[in-house]
Short mmCIF file of C-alpha atoms in Angstrom, two decimals:
data_model
loop_
_atom_site.label_atom_id
_atom_site.label_comp_id
_atom_site.label_asym_id
_atom_site.label_seq_id
_atom_site.Cartn_x
_atom_site.Cartn_y
_atom_site.Cartn_z
CA MET A 1 28.16 -21.41 -1.91
CA SER A 2 28.67 -19.76 1.51
CA LYS A 3 26.56 -20.67 4.52
CA GLN A 4 25.03 -17.17 4.65
CA SER A 5 23.98 -17.13 0.99
CA GLY A 6 22.58 -20.66 1.39
CA SER A 7 20.52 -19.67 4.42
CA LEU A 8 19.20 -16.59 2.60
CA ARG A 9 18.18 -18.66 -0.42
CA ARG A 10 16.50 -21.21 1.86
CA TYR A 11 14.65 -18.43 3.70
CA ILE A 12 13.40 -16.92 0.42
CA LEU A 13 12.16 -20.29 -0.85
CA ILE A 14 10.37 -21.02 2.45
CA ARG A 15 8.80 -17.55 2.44
CA ILE A 16 7.53 -18.02 -1.12
CA ALA A 17 6.12 -21.44 -0.23
CA LEU A 18 4.30 -19.96 2.78
CA ALA A 19 2.85 -17.21 0.60
CA ILE A 20 1.01 -19.70 -1.62
CA PRO A 21 -1.58 -20.80 0.99
CA MET A 22 -1.88 -17.17 2.12
CA VAL A 23 -2.79 -16.12 -1.42
CA LEU A 24 -5.29 -18.98 -1.73
CA ILE A 25 -6.98 -17.98 1.53
CA LEU A 26 -7.21 -14.36 0.35
CA LEU A 27 -8.69 -15.44 -2.97
CA VAL A 28 -11.26 -17.65 -1.24
CA MET A 29 -12.24 -14.73 1.02
CA VAL A 30 -12.67 -12.37 -1.94
CA PHE A 31 -14.62 -15.01 -3.87
CA VAL A 32 -17.00 -15.67 -0.95
CA LEU A 33 -17.47 -12.02 0.05
CA MET A 34 -18.41 -11.10 -3.50
CA ARG A 35 -21.23 -13.65 -3.33
CA VAL A 36 -22.81 -12.94 0.06
CA ALA A 37 -25.48 -10.68 -1.47
CA PRO A 38 -28.95 -12.21 -1.79
CA GLY A 39 -29.23 -14.19 -4.99
CA ASP A 40 -26.12 -13.49 -7.03
CA PRO A 41 -24.02 -10.39 -7.80
CA ILE A 42 -25.51 -10.00 -11.29
CA SER A 43 -29.07 -9.86 -9.95
CA ALA A 44 -27.96 -7.55 -7.11
CA SER A 45 -26.31 -5.08 -9.49
CA GLN A 46 -28.54 -5.37 -12.56
CA GLY A 47 -31.88 -6.39 -11.08
CA GLY A 48 -34.63 -4.04 -12.22
CA LYS A 49 -32.54 -2.74 -15.12
CA LEU A 50 -32.83 -5.81 -17.36
CA ASN A 51 -35.68 -8.10 -18.29
CA ALA A 52 -35.56 -11.79 -17.39
CA ALA A 53 -34.00 -12.89 -20.68
CA GLU A 54 -31.31 -10.21 -20.59
CA LEU A 55 -30.56 -11.00 -16.95
CA ALA A 56 -30.22 -14.72 -17.74
CA ALA A 57 -27.89 -13.94 -20.66
CA ARG A 58 -25.76 -11.70 -18.45
CA LYS A 59 -25.53 -14.44 -15.77
CA HIS A 60 -24.48 -16.97 -18.40
CA ALA A 61 -21.83 -14.62 -19.83
CA ALA A 62 -20.43 -14.05 -16.34
CA GLY A 63 -20.56 -17.77 -15.50
CA PHE A 64 -23.01 -17.45 -12.61
CA ASP A 65 -25.21 -20.23 -13.88
CA ALA A 66 -22.30 -22.68 -13.36
CA PRO A 67 -21.65 -24.60 -10.10
CA LEU A 68 -19.67 -22.77 -7.42
CA TYR A 69 -16.58 -24.92 -7.83
CA GLN A 70 -16.52 -24.07 -11.56
CA GLN A 71 -16.95 -20.38 -10.76
CA PHE A 72 -14.03 -20.53 -8.32
CA TRP A 73 -11.85 -22.31 -10.86
CA ASP A 74 -12.68 -19.65 -13.47
CA TYR A 75 -11.83 -16.99 -10.89
CA LEU A 76 -8.44 -18.61 -10.21
CA LYS A 77 -7.71 -18.71 -13.93
CA SER A 78 -8.58 -15.02 -14.23
CA VAL A 79 -6.10 -14.23 -11.44
CA ILE A 80 -3.33 -16.33 -13.02
CA THR A 81 -3.85 -14.74 -16.44
CA LEU A 82 -4.52 -11.26 -14.96
CA ASN A 83 -7.69 -11.10 -17.04
CA PHE A 84 -10.39 -9.90 -14.64
CA GLY A 85 -13.16 -9.44 -17.17
CA THR A 86 -15.15 -6.42 -18.37
CA THR A 87 -17.11 -4.04 -16.15
CA PHE A 88 -20.90 -3.97 -16.34
CA SER A 89 -21.31 -0.20 -16.01
CA ASP A 90 -18.94 1.17 -18.65
CA ARG A 91 -17.72 -1.95 -20.49
CA ARG A 92 -14.05 -1.37 -19.68
CA SER A 93 -11.44 -4.05 -19.17
CA VAL A 94 -10.62 -4.32 -15.45
CA ARG A 95 -7.00 -4.98 -16.36
CA ASP A 96 -6.90 -1.72 -18.34
CA ILE A 97 -8.40 0.15 -15.37
CA ILE A 98 -5.67 -1.22 -13.10
CA ILE A 99 -2.91 -0.36 -15.58
CA GLU A 100 -4.22 3.14 -16.33
CA ASN A 101 -5.03 4.12 -12.73
CA GLY A 102 -2.49 2.04 -10.81
CA GLY A 103 0.31 4.53 -11.45
CA ALA A 104 -1.61 7.28 -9.65
CA THR A 105 -2.19 5.06 -6.60
CA LEU A 106 1.48 4.03 -6.63
CA THR A 107 2.53 7.70 -6.79
CA LEU A 108 0.27 8.65 -3.86
CA THR A 109 1.40 5.67 -1.77
CA PHE A 110 5.07 6.53 -2.40
CA GLY A 111 4.43 10.16 -1.48
CA ALA A 112 2.71 9.15 1.77
CA LEU A 113 5.52 6.72 2.63
CA LEU A 114 8.12 9.41 1.90
CA PHE A 115 6.31 11.89 4.17
CA ALA A 116 6.02 9.32 6.97
CA THR A 117 9.72 8.45 6.65
CA LEU A 118 10.99 12.03 6.55
CA ILE A 119 8.92 13.00 9.60
CA GLY A 120 8.67 9.75 11.56
CA ILE A 121 12.32 8.70 11.58
CA PRO A 122 13.88 12.03 12.75
CA VAL A 123 11.15 12.63 15.35
CA GLY A 124 11.44 9.05 16.61
CA LEU A 125 15.22 9.34 16.86
CA LEU A 126 15.05 12.64 18.74
CA ALA A 127 12.35 11.32 21.07
CA GLY A 128 14.38 8.19 21.84
CA ARG A 129 17.67 10.06 22.20
CA LEU A 130 16.16 12.80 24.43
CA ARG A 131 13.93 10.56 26.50
CA ASP A 132 11.37 12.31 28.77
CA SER A 133 12.31 15.72 27.40
CA ALA A 134 9.85 18.24 25.92
CA ILE A 135 10.81 16.98 22.45
CA ASP A 136 10.05 13.41 23.47
CA ILE A 137 6.65 14.32 24.94
CA GLY A 138 5.77 16.46 21.93
CA GLY A 139 6.83 13.74 19.50
CA ARG A 140 4.75 11.12 21.28
CA LEU A 141 1.68 13.37 21.36
CA PHE A 142 2.06 14.09 17.66
CA GLY A 143 2.36 10.36 16.94
CA ILE A 144 -0.78 9.56 18.93
CA LEU A 145 -2.80 12.33 17.28
CA SER A 146 -1.65 11.45 13.76
CA TYR A 147 -2.57 7.80 14.28
CA ALA A 148 -5.92 8.59 15.91
CA VAL A 149 -7.22 11.04 13.30
CA PRO A 150 -8.76 9.13 10.35
CA VAL A 151 -8.20 10.11 6.74
CA ILE A 152 -11.82 11.13 6.35
CA VAL A 153 -11.20 13.85 8.97
CA ALA A 154 -7.57 14.79 8.21
CA ALA A 155 -8.03 15.22 4.45
CA PRO A 156 -10.89 17.77 4.57
CA LEU A 157 -9.11 19.70 7.35
CA LEU A 158 -5.95 19.93 5.23
CA LYS A 159 -7.97 21.10 2.23
CA LEU A 160 -9.68 23.72 4.39
CA ALA A 161 -6.42 24.95 5.94
CA PHE A 162 -4.13 25.01 2.90
CA GLY A 163 -6.42 25.33 -0.07
CA GLU A 164 -8.11 22.74 -2.22
CA THR A 165 -6.15 20.75 -4.78
CA SER A 166 -8.02 18.50 -7.16
CA GLY A 167 -6.65 15.72 -9.29
CA GLN A 168 -3.13 14.53 -9.92
CA ALA A 169 -2.13 17.65 -11.87
CA SER A 170 -3.54 20.65 -13.69
CA PRO A 171 -5.71 19.75 -16.72
CA LEU A 172 -3.19 21.12 -19.22
CA VAL A 173 -0.39 19.05 -17.70
CA GLN A 174 -2.42 15.85 -17.94
CA LEU A 175 -3.22 16.60 -21.58
CA ASN A 176 0.29 17.59 -22.65
CA VAL A 177 2.40 14.90 -20.95
CA PRO A 178 2.59 11.82 -23.21
CA THR A 179 1.67 8.55 -21.50
CA GLN A 180 4.53 6.05 -21.38
CA THR A 181 4.58 4.40 -17.94
CA HIS A 182 1.13 5.48 -16.66
CA ILE A 183 2.99 7.17 -13.78
CA LEU A 184 2.44 10.84 -14.59
CA ILE A 185 5.41 12.27 -12.69
CA VAL A 186 7.75 9.73 -14.31
CA ASP A 187 6.32 10.44 -17.76
CA ALA A 188 6.86 14.18 -17.23
CA ALA A 189 10.45 13.59 -16.09
CA ILE A 190 11.17 11.37 -19.12
CA VAL A 191 10.27 14.16 -21.55
CA GLY A 192 12.08 16.75 -19.41
CA ASP A 193 8.97 18.79 -18.60
CA TRP A 194 10.08 20.04 -15.18
CA ASP A 195 7.25 22.56 -14.91
CA ALA A 196 4.86 19.63 -15.15
CA VAL A 197 6.86 17.73 -12.51
CA SER A 198 6.61 20.74 -10.19
CA ASP A 199 2.86 20.96 -10.79
CA ILE A 200 2.40 17.25 -10.02
CA VAL A 201 4.45 17.54 -6.82
CA ASN A 202 2.31 20.51 -5.70
CA HIS A 203 -0.81 18.43 -6.21
CA MET A 204 0.78 15.50 -4.34
CA VAL A 205 1.64 17.33 -1.13
CA LEU A 206 -1.72 17.51 0.64
CA PRO A 207 -3.02 14.01 -0.23
CA SER A 208 0.40 12.52 0.63
CA ILE A 209 0.35 14.20 4.04
CA ALA A 210 -3.26 13.15 4.67
CA LEU A 211 -2.44 9.54 3.83
CA GLY A 212 1.03 9.53 5.45
CA LEU A 213 -0.45 10.60 8.80
CA LEU A 214 -1.88 7.08 9.03
CA ILE A 215 1.55 5.56 9.64
CA VAL A 216 3.86 8.38 10.78
CA GLY A 217 2.80 7.77 14.39
CA VAL A 218 3.72 4.08 14.07
CA PHE A 219 7.19 5.04 12.82
CA ILE A 220 7.73 7.50 15.68
CA ARG A 221 6.66 5.04 18.35
CA MET A 222 8.60 2.06 17.03
CA ILE A 223 11.85 3.95 16.38
CA ARG A 224 11.69 5.65 19.77
CA ILE A 225 11.13 2.41 21.70
CA ASN A 226 13.72 0.43 19.76
CA LEU A 227 16.32 3.18 20.01
CA ILE A 228 15.86 3.35 23.80
CA GLN A 229 16.28 -0.44 24.01
CA SER A 230 19.31 -0.38 21.72
CA LEU A 231 21.02 2.34 23.75
CA GLN A 232 20.77 0.09 26.81
CA GLY A 233 22.56 -2.81 25.10
CA ASP A 234 25.96 -4.14 26.15
CA TYR A 235 27.50 -3.44 22.74
CA ILE A 236 26.61 0.24 23.16
CA GLU A 237 28.38 0.36 26.50
CA ALA A 238 31.38 -1.39 24.92
CA ALA A 239 31.51 1.19 22.12
CA ARG A 240 31.36 4.02 24.62
CA ALA A 241 34.13 2.39 26.68
CA ARG A 242 36.33 2.33 23.56
CA GLY A 243 35.95 6.11 23.33
CA VAL A 244 33.55 6.18 20.38
CA LYS A 245 31.75 9.52 20.22
CA GLU A 246 28.12 9.53 21.28
CA GLY A 247 26.90 10.65 17.85
CA ALA A 248 28.71 7.76 16.19
CA VAL A 249 27.36 5.31 18.77
CA VAL A 250 23.79 6.35 18.00
CA ALA A 251 24.24 6.54 14.20
CA ARG A 252 26.36 3.43 13.58
CA HIS A 253 25.08 1.02 16.22
CA ALA A 254 21.82 1.97 17.93
CA PHE A 255 20.05 3.43 14.89
CA ARG A 256 20.72 0.42 12.66
CA ASN A 257 19.32 -2.02 15.21
CA ALA A 258 16.36 0.25 15.91
CA MET A 259 15.42 0.24 12.22
CA VAL A 260 15.18 -3.55 11.84
CA PRO A 261 11.73 -3.87 13.49
CA VAL A 262 10.50 -0.88 11.49
CA ILE A 263 11.42 -2.60 8.23
CA THR A 264 9.66 -5.74 9.51
CA VAL A 265 6.30 -4.00 9.92
CA LEU A 266 6.68 -1.85 6.81
CA GLY A 267 4.69 -4.33 4.75
CA LEU A 268 1.74 -4.02 7.13
CA GLN A 269 1.97 -0.24 6.94
CA VAL A 270 1.89 -0.34 3.13
CA ALA A 271 -1.32 -2.39 3.42
CA MET A 272 -2.74 0.36 5.64
CA LEU A 273 -1.71 2.97 3.08
CA LEU A 274 -3.49 1.09 0.31
CA SER A 275 -6.68 0.94 2.38
CA GLY A 276 -6.39 4.62 3.28
CA ALA A 277 -5.73 5.52 -0.35
CA VAL A 278 -9.32 4.60 -1.21
CA LEU A 279 -10.76 7.51 0.82
CA THR A 280 -7.85 9.87 0.13
CA GLU A 281 -8.22 9.51 -3.62
CA LYS A 282 -11.95 10.13 -3.45
CA ILE A 283 -11.60 13.24 -1.28
CA PHE A 284 -8.83 14.79 -3.39
CA ASN A 285 -10.30 13.57 -6.70
CA TRP A 286 -7.07 11.62 -7.26
CA PRO A 287 -7.35 9.39 -10.36
CA GLY A 288 -6.19 6.16 -8.73
CA ILE A 289 -7.56 2.66 -8.29
CA GLY A 290 -9.08 3.55 -4.91
CA ARG A 291 -11.34 6.22 -6.38
CA GLN A 292 -12.35 3.83 -9.15
CA LEU A 293 -13.18 1.20 -6.53
CA ILE A 294 -15.57 3.54 -4.68
CA ASP A 295 -17.25 4.53 -7.95
CA TYR A 296 -17.77 0.89 -8.94
CA ILE A 297 -19.04 -0.03 -5.47
CA THR A 298 -21.60 2.75 -5.80
CA GLN A 299 -22.64 1.33 -9.17
CA ARG A 300 -22.63 -2.20 -7.69
CA ASP A 301 -20.36 -3.35 -10.49
CA TYR A 302 -19.36 -6.77 -9.22
CA VAL A 303 -16.74 -7.55 -11.87
CA ALA A 304 -14.82 -4.32 -11.30
CA VAL A 305 -14.96 -4.57 -7.50
CA GLN A 306 -13.79 -8.19 -7.48
CA GLY A 307 -10.88 -7.46 -9.82
CA ILE A 308 -9.68 -4.36 -7.97
CA VAL A 309 -9.99 -5.95 -4.51
CA THR A 310 -8.07 -8.99 -5.76
CA VAL A 311 -5.24 -6.78 -7.05
CA PHE A 312 -5.08 -4.94 -3.71
CA ALA A 313 -4.87 -8.25 -1.85
CA LEU A 314 -2.13 -9.62 -4.12
CA ALA A 315 -0.18 -6.34 -3.87
CA VAL A 316 -0.15 -6.59 -0.07
CA VAL A 317 1.19 -10.15 -0.22
CA VAL A 318 3.92 -9.28 -2.73
CA ILE A 319 5.01 -6.18 -0.79
CA SER A 320 5.11 -8.12 2.47
CA MET A 321 7.34 -10.74 0.84
CA LEU A 322 9.71 -8.09 -0.54
CA ILE A 323 9.95 -6.46 2.89
CA ASP A 324 10.76 -9.85 4.45
CA PHE A 325 13.51 -10.43 1.86
CA ILE A 326 15.04 -7.00 2.55
CA ASN A 327 14.85 -7.62 6.29
CA ALA A 328 16.58 -10.99 5.92
CA LEU A 329 19.32 -9.36 3.83
CA ILE A 330 19.91 -6.66 6.46
CA ASP A 331 19.59 -8.85 9.58
CA PRO A 332 21.02 -12.40 9.19
CA ARG A 333 19.24 -13.49 12.40
CA VAL A 334 15.92 -13.45 10.52
CA ARG A 335 17.05 -16.31 8.27
CA TYR A 336 17.39 -18.86 11.05
#
């Protein structure tokens, strides 16, 4: 086994080991926050709707008459088995809700990330390459504005300016595309229904832009700054001295080094996208987990809220780990 492959394996094992206490801390936070309401979550959500006997039976079924340590242990077991219980309001399995609606949230998050990448990287490169030019100033202003405008403002403005789109696709498309992966655009592509794919993409554009604006400014700023720093490096001067063309210097040397910090923070940006997806899905009537979360919060459905929030937290940890692994693979310096 080579030294590089050994260091990469060691880095991955250490990163996984460090993720364990992080997950435990997140689970403790979710567990505690779900119980800060006066009394208990069952009384808070069902009080006034059930008589005393029914309320006591519901508490017993949910395990809220057990000691806190037993409740936490049951919660840990539900996370390990991915069995988050049944909702109070509509008696649905939380796991089924996540499976059925998770594909829509994944689609929206990917669309937002694609928009931020296609806009943020070229604008950041041009701004860094043409420092202090009109393009640089315009790119920085756009980045500041996109970061400063919240989703709750950007989404309605986009709907007002470009026409309202509702849902993930037209009703006929959602009825006619057979469910296989719970990712509608993938299901449509599997059966070769390209008209349905086109319809889904049209519905994706506005919510993806609204959500992608959250992070496009971060991409522009980071790529610009890192490209400027890279272009001032000694290895860049050495490449120029060897007669390498300026375009090749930027593309082969400066750009690659400028992208490493962007990949590093990508996990944090995905976490921001997931948080922004909650409002975006509600505004555009997008059938994802975020919209379901708001609906269940409104109904004070403790079981559903706890399960969905837990999945969001675990998704952020897993994505952050994957980003770290990719970063270590690209940049060997990260492993040491």
